[in-house]
């Protein structure tokens, strides 16, 4: 026991190399986008921390339709509930403890809306590898009772201890960790997981410097373990993965590894969008899509 403690004390502390509170607009704080921090910790390329308290005006589901391709969206509901629907025909309600994994692949549209009591949680985007970025879309909705738990850890993607996520995702871990005041926890990075970050939902996390609620902190590239101490009851998400070794080709709603892959997916997005327009659906993204169609239809001069 003493030898283990001495060895741990001699290990270098894994440093935080970047931290931010992001940009807040209404109930959503954007902590990371593909054009900024996503370049630093890809395959994790986007993170929203959302807090709809149920007091404001709710946007109707039918006005929220928007597309994605080349990524998977991962929505973790920590409190409250949210409705969802996809152009695949899947629809339902995610309650506290539920997880959405929507692998957009070559293109899909979806929408969602907070339930009247409100909802709090995170939405993450992960960049898909070349073999999946233009593959058929696939989604998996994990209900609270299906979500594997290992001590203070709920496994969203990947594995921890003997628990493994039911979601078929590329090599990465995404965990929700809940610690009581004064509780310690150490994360042992799997082999090759040089990318690691945390975002705090509530409380304050010491690692060893404080990371307060509403902040994302990015660790230096390494496979070294990371030690945490909760200052008050603390809930946070943690992501780790091997580096995504591809450039990011960015569209309005898409992230791909090449301009060619992006163009292919945007063609599919336009095809699905045309169907939604024909069905009479309306949203900010469909308005943008309709204008783009109109401009492309103009004769050249």
Short mmCIF file of C-alpha atoms in Angstrom, two decimals:
data_model
loop_
_atom_site.label_atom_id
_atom_site.label_comp_id
_atom_site.label_asym_id
_atom_site.label_seq_id
_atom_site.Cartn_x
_atom_site.Cartn_y
_atom_site.Cartn_z
CA UNK A 1 0.00 0.00 0.00
CA UNK A 2 2.76 2.46 0.99
CA UNK A 3 4.70 1.64 -2.19
CA UNK A 4 1.61 2.36 -4.32
CA UNK A 5 1.05 5.69 -2.55
CA UNK A 6 4.71 6.66 -3.02
CA UNK A 7 4.61 5.74 -6.71
CA UNK A 8 1.43 7.80 -7.19
CA UNK A 9 2.96 10.80 -5.39
CA UNK A 10 5.95 10.68 -7.75
CA UNK A 11 3.81 10.72 -10.90
CA UNK A 12 3.73 14.09 -12.70
CA UNK A 13 0.48 16.06 -12.46
CA UNK A 14 -1.32 16.20 -15.81
CA UNK A 15 -1.60 19.91 -16.53
CA UNK A 16 -4.57 21.87 -17.82
CA UNK A 17 -3.52 23.59 -21.05
CA UNK A 18 -6.74 25.49 -21.83
CA UNK A 19 -9.94 26.43 -20.03
CA UNK A 20 -12.95 28.56 -20.85
CA UNK A 21 -16.52 29.34 -19.79
CA UNK A 22 -17.54 29.56 -23.45
CA UNK A 23 -20.23 31.85 -24.85
CA UNK A 24 -23.70 31.96 -23.33
CA UNK A 25 -26.83 32.83 -25.27
CA UNK A 26 -30.06 32.35 -23.35
CA UNK A 27 -30.25 28.84 -21.89
CA UNK A 28 -27.28 27.48 -23.89
CA UNK A 29 -23.55 27.89 -23.23
CA UNK A 30 -21.35 26.89 -26.16
CA UNK A 31 -18.14 25.58 -24.61
CA UNK A 32 -16.53 24.31 -27.81
CA UNK A 33 -17.01 24.52 -31.58
CA UNK A 34 -15.32 22.73 -34.51
CA UNK A 35 -13.60 25.95 -35.58
CA UNK A 36 -11.98 26.60 -32.18
CA UNK A 37 -11.35 24.10 -29.37
CA UNK A 38 -12.60 21.26 -31.54
CA UNK A 39 -9.35 21.59 -33.48
CA UNK A 40 -7.46 21.01 -30.24
CA UNK A 41 -9.31 17.96 -28.86
CA UNK A 42 -10.80 16.27 -31.94
CA UNK A 43 -12.58 13.82 -32.27
CA UNK A 44 -14.52 15.87 -29.69
CA UNK A 45 -15.46 18.94 -31.74
CA UNK A 46 -18.49 20.62 -30.15
CA UNK A 47 -20.02 20.89 -26.67
CA UNK A 48 -23.13 22.72 -25.46
CA UNK A 49 -24.12 22.94 -21.80
CA UNK A 50 -27.89 23.56 -21.81
CA UNK A 51 -30.16 24.76 -19.03
CA UNK A 52 -33.80 25.29 -20.03
CA UNK A 53 -35.61 26.18 -16.80
CA UNK A 54 -39.13 25.92 -18.23
CA UNK A 55 -39.85 29.60 -17.56
CA UNK A 56 -39.19 31.05 -21.00
CA UNK A 57 -41.05 30.63 -24.26
CA UNK A 58 -40.59 27.13 -25.72
CA UNK A 59 -39.70 26.77 -29.40
CA UNK A 60 -42.15 24.34 -31.03
CA UNK A 61 -40.66 21.05 -32.22
CA UNK A 62 -41.68 21.70 -35.83
CA UNK A 63 -39.49 24.84 -35.97
CA UNK A 64 -36.32 23.11 -34.84
CA UNK A 65 -35.51 20.85 -37.79
CA UNK A 66 -31.81 20.99 -38.76
CA UNK A 67 -29.34 18.62 -40.47
CA UNK A 68 -26.03 16.96 -39.61
CA UNK A 69 -23.45 14.81 -41.37
CA UNK A 70 -20.00 13.41 -40.66
CA UNK A 71 -20.54 13.45 -36.89
CA UNK A 72 -22.43 11.74 -34.11
CA UNK A 73 -24.41 13.88 -31.70
CA UNK A 74 -24.44 12.69 -28.08
CA UNK A 75 -27.08 14.25 -25.81
CA UNK A 76 -26.89 13.52 -22.09
CA UNK A 77 -29.95 14.53 -20.04
CA UNK A 78 -29.01 15.19 -16.43
CA UNK A 79 -32.25 16.77 -15.21
CA UNK A 80 -35.73 17.21 -16.70
CA UNK A 81 -36.71 15.86 -20.12
CA UNK A 82 -36.51 16.65 -23.84
CA UNK A 83 -38.51 15.50 -26.88
CA UNK A 84 -36.74 14.37 -30.04
CA UNK A 85 -37.59 13.34 -33.61
CA UNK A 86 -35.50 12.31 -36.64
CA UNK A 87 -36.11 12.00 -40.36
CA UNK A 88 -35.45 8.29 -39.85
CA UNK A 89 -38.88 8.12 -38.17
CA UNK A 90 -37.55 7.72 -34.64
CA UNK A 91 -39.18 9.96 -32.01
CA UNK A 92 -39.70 10.00 -28.27
CA UNK A 93 -38.78 11.62 -24.95
CA UNK A 94 -35.43 11.50 -23.17
CA UNK A 95 -35.80 11.73 -19.39
CA UNK A 96 -33.10 12.35 -16.75
CA UNK A 97 -30.42 9.70 -17.12
CA UNK A 98 -31.15 9.10 -20.81
CA UNK A 99 -28.66 9.33 -23.67
CA UNK A 100 -29.05 10.07 -27.38
CA UNK A 101 -26.44 8.77 -29.83
CA UNK A 102 -27.28 9.89 -33.36
CA UNK A 103 -24.65 8.91 -35.90
CA UNK A 104 -25.46 11.28 -38.74
CA UNK A 105 -23.10 9.65 -41.24
CA UNK A 106 -24.00 10.75 -44.77
CA UNK A 107 -26.84 12.99 -43.59
CA UNK A 108 -29.92 13.18 -41.37
CA UNK A 109 -32.23 15.88 -40.00
CA UNK A 110 -33.56 16.02 -36.45
CA UNK A 111 -35.36 18.31 -34.02
CA UNK A 112 -36.04 18.56 -30.31
CA UNK A 113 -37.72 20.63 -27.62
CA UNK A 114 -37.50 20.87 -23.85
CA UNK A 115 -40.45 19.51 -21.90
CA UNK A 116 -42.45 22.11 -19.90
CA UNK A 117 -40.59 21.37 -16.64
CA UNK A 118 -37.27 22.19 -18.35
CA UNK A 119 -34.10 20.22 -19.04
CA UNK A 120 -30.38 20.39 -18.15
CA UNK A 121 -27.46 18.52 -19.65
CA UNK A 122 -24.84 18.43 -22.39
CA UNK A 123 -24.81 17.93 -26.14
CA UNK A 124 -21.54 16.75 -27.64
CA UNK A 125 -20.49 16.21 -31.25
CA UNK A 126 -17.81 13.69 -32.13
CA UNK A 127 -16.10 13.66 -35.55
CA UNK A 128 -16.48 10.29 -37.23
CA UNK A 129 -13.58 8.40 -38.85
CA UNK A 130 -13.45 8.22 -42.68
CA UNK A 131 -15.09 4.79 -42.81
CA UNK A 132 -18.20 6.13 -40.99
CA UNK A 133 -18.47 9.79 -42.04
CA UNK A 134 -20.52 8.96 -45.17
CA UNK A 135 -21.99 5.69 -43.94
CA UNK A 136 -25.76 5.22 -43.45
CA UNK A 137 -27.06 7.01 -40.36
CA UNK A 138 -27.79 5.06 -37.21
CA UNK A 139 -29.08 6.09 -33.79
CA UNK A 140 -29.32 4.53 -30.35
CA UNK A 141 -31.38 5.91 -27.47
CA UNK A 142 -30.37 4.60 -24.04
CA UNK A 143 -32.98 4.85 -21.28
CA UNK A 144 -31.93 5.48 -17.63
CA UNK A 145 -32.33 1.85 -16.56
CA UNK A 146 -30.10 0.73 -19.45
CA UNK A 147 -27.24 3.10 -18.64
CA UNK A 148 -24.29 1.23 -17.05
CA UNK A 149 -22.97 2.58 -13.74
CA UNK A 150 -19.65 1.84 -12.04
CA UNK A 151 -19.48 3.52 -8.62
CA UNK A 152 -19.64 7.30 -9.19
CA UNK A 153 -19.38 6.85 -12.97
CA UNK A 154 -22.15 6.53 -15.55
CA UNK A 155 -20.73 5.22 -18.83
CA UNK A 156 -22.10 7.09 -21.85
CA UNK A 157 -19.56 5.91 -24.45
CA UNK A 158 -16.76 3.40 -24.14
CA UNK A 159 -16.11 1.67 -20.84
CA UNK A 160 -15.03 2.10 -17.23
CA UNK A 161 -14.06 -0.73 -14.91
CA UNK A 162 -16.21 -3.71 -15.84
CA UNK A 163 -19.01 -1.57 -17.29
CA UNK A 164 -19.37 -0.92 -21.01
CA UNK A 165 -21.73 1.36 -22.91
CA UNK A 166 -24.36 -0.36 -25.08
CA UNK A 167 -23.66 2.23 -27.79
CA UNK A 168 -21.50 1.11 -30.72
CA UNK A 169 -19.11 4.07 -30.97
CA UNK A 170 -15.53 4.54 -32.20
CA UNK A 171 -12.72 4.22 -29.64
CA UNK A 172 -13.48 6.87 -27.01
CA UNK A 173 -14.75 7.26 -23.45
CA UNK A 174 -17.44 9.72 -22.40
CA UNK A 175 -18.43 9.54 -18.73
CA UNK A 176 -20.71 11.34 -16.29
CA UNK A 177 -19.10 11.45 -12.84
CA UNK A 178 -20.93 12.38 -9.62
CA UNK A 179 -18.78 12.96 -6.53
CA UNK A 180 -19.82 13.87 -2.99
CA UNK A 181 -18.10 16.75 -1.19
CA UNK A 182 -14.53 15.75 -0.34
CA UNK A 183 -14.65 12.59 -2.47
CA UNK A 184 -11.59 11.72 -4.57
CA UNK A 185 -11.56 9.92 -7.91
CA UNK A 186 -8.80 9.07 -10.38
CA UNK A 187 -9.20 8.52 -14.11
CA UNK A 188 -6.87 6.00 -15.72
CA UNK A 189 -6.64 6.77 -19.43
CA UNK A 190 -6.88 3.74 -21.75
CA UNK A 191 -3.91 3.10 -23.99
CA UNK A 192 -3.76 5.63 -26.83
CA UNK A 193 -6.22 8.06 -25.20
CA UNK A 194 -3.96 11.12 -25.30
CA UNK A 195 -6.92 13.54 -25.59
CA UNK A 196 -8.76 14.33 -22.35
CA UNK A 197 -11.07 17.07 -21.05
CA UNK A 198 -13.72 17.73 -18.40
CA UNK A 199 -16.75 20.06 -18.24
CA UNK A 200 -18.39 20.73 -14.87
CA UNK A 201 -22.18 20.70 -14.59
CA UNK A 202 -22.36 21.71 -10.92
CA UNK A 203 -19.94 22.07 -8.01
CA UNK A 204 -16.20 22.67 -8.17
CA UNK A 205 -13.60 20.11 -9.25
CA UNK A 206 -9.99 20.29 -8.04
CA UNK A 207 -7.52 18.74 -10.49
CA UNK A 208 -5.37 20.15 -8.85
CA UNK A 209 -6.48 23.71 -9.70
CA UNK A 210 -10.23 24.46 -9.35
CA UNK A 211 -12.55 23.91 -12.32
CA UNK A 212 -15.91 25.52 -11.40
CA UNK A 213 -19.34 24.73 -12.75
CA UNK A 214 -19.92 25.99 -16.30
CA UNK A 215 -16.27 25.60 -17.34
CA UNK A 216 -14.46 23.21 -19.68
CA UNK A 217 -10.82 22.30 -18.99
CA UNK A 218 -8.51 20.58 -21.49
CA UNK A 219 -5.55 18.48 -20.34
CA UNK A 220 -2.13 18.22 -21.96
CA UNK A 221 -1.74 15.35 -24.46
CA UNK A 222 -0.72 12.30 -22.46
CA UNK A 223 -1.86 8.86 -21.28
CA UNK A 224 -1.18 9.80 -17.66
CA UNK A 225 -3.91 9.41 -15.05
CA UNK A 226 -5.87 12.44 -13.78
CA UNK A 227 -6.77 12.91 -10.10
CA UNK A 228 -9.91 14.74 -9.00
CA UNK A 229 -11.24 16.06 -5.67
CA UNK A 230 -14.81 17.36 -5.33
CA UNK A 231 -15.21 20.68 -3.56
CA UNK A 232 -18.87 20.30 -2.61
CA UNK A 233 -21.17 17.85 -4.39
CA UNK A 234 -19.93 17.89 -7.99
CA UNK A 235 -21.19 16.50 -11.30
CA UNK A 236 -19.06 16.63 -14.45
CA UNK A 237 -18.53 14.97 -17.82
CA UNK A 238 -15.18 13.63 -18.97
CA UNK A 239 -14.06 12.69 -22.47
CA UNK A 240 -10.95 10.85 -23.63
CA UNK A 241 -9.90 9.35 -26.95
CA UNK A 242 -7.00 8.78 -29.32
CA UNK A 243 -6.36 11.92 -31.43
CA UNK A 244 -8.44 12.29 -34.60
CA UNK A 245 -5.60 12.57 -37.12
CA UNK A 246 -7.53 14.21 -39.95
CA UNK A 247 -8.13 17.79 -40.99
CA UNK A 248 -11.66 19.04 -40.39
CA UNK A 249 -13.73 20.06 -43.42
CA UNK A 250 -16.56 22.16 -41.97
CA UNK A 251 -20.08 22.83 -43.23
CA UNK A 252 -22.84 24.74 -41.49
CA UNK A 253 -24.03 21.58 -39.73
CA UNK A 254 -21.33 19.09 -40.67
CA UNK A 255 -17.78 18.00 -39.94
CA UNK A 256 -15.90 15.77 -42.38
CA UNK A 257 -12.33 14.73 -43.17
CA UNK A 258 -12.28 16.13 -46.72
CA UNK A 259 -14.10 18.57 -48.97
CA UNK A 260 -15.19 15.67 -51.17
CA UNK A 261 -16.81 13.81 -48.26
CA UNK A 262 -18.51 17.04 -47.16
CA UNK A 263 -19.94 17.71 -50.65
CA UNK A 264 -21.32 14.18 -50.86
CA UNK A 265 -23.10 14.52 -47.51
CA UNK A 266 -24.44 18.00 -48.27
CA UNK A 267 -26.08 16.59 -51.40
CA UNK A 268 -27.90 14.10 -49.19
CA UNK A 269 -28.82 16.82 -46.70
CA UNK A 270 -30.34 18.87 -49.54
CA UNK A 271 -32.26 15.82 -50.77
CA UNK A 272 -33.81 15.19 -47.34
CA UNK A 273 -34.44 18.90 -46.84
CA UNK A 274 -36.37 19.07 -50.12
CA UNK A 275 -38.62 16.32 -48.82
CA UNK A 276 -39.22 18.21 -45.56
CA UNK A 277 -40.06 21.38 -47.50
CA UNK A 278 -42.48 19.43 -49.68
CA UNK A 279 -44.14 18.13 -46.52
CA UNK A 280 -44.69 21.74 -45.41
CA UNK A 281 -42.18 21.74 -42.54
CA UNK A 282 -40.60 25.06 -41.56
CA UNK A 283 -37.50 25.92 -39.55
CA UNK A 284 -34.58 28.33 -39.58
CA UNK A 285 -32.43 25.67 -41.28
CA UNK A 286 -35.08 24.90 -43.89
CA UNK A 287 -35.44 28.62 -44.65
CA UNK A 288 -31.69 28.74 -45.21
CA UNK A 289 -31.92 25.60 -47.34
CA UNK A 290 -34.78 27.05 -49.40
CA UNK A 291 -32.87 30.24 -50.08
CA UNK A 292 -29.83 28.22 -51.13
CA UNK A 293 -31.98 26.20 -53.53
CA UNK A 294 -33.46 29.37 -55.00
CA UNK A 295 -30.06 30.97 -55.56
CA UNK A 296 -28.71 27.81 -57.24
CA UNK A 297 -31.75 27.74 -59.54
CA UNK A 298 -31.08 31.26 -60.89
CA UNK A 299 -29.80 31.25 -64.45
CA UNK A 300 -26.15 32.25 -64.86
CA UNK A 301 -25.42 35.56 -66.56
#
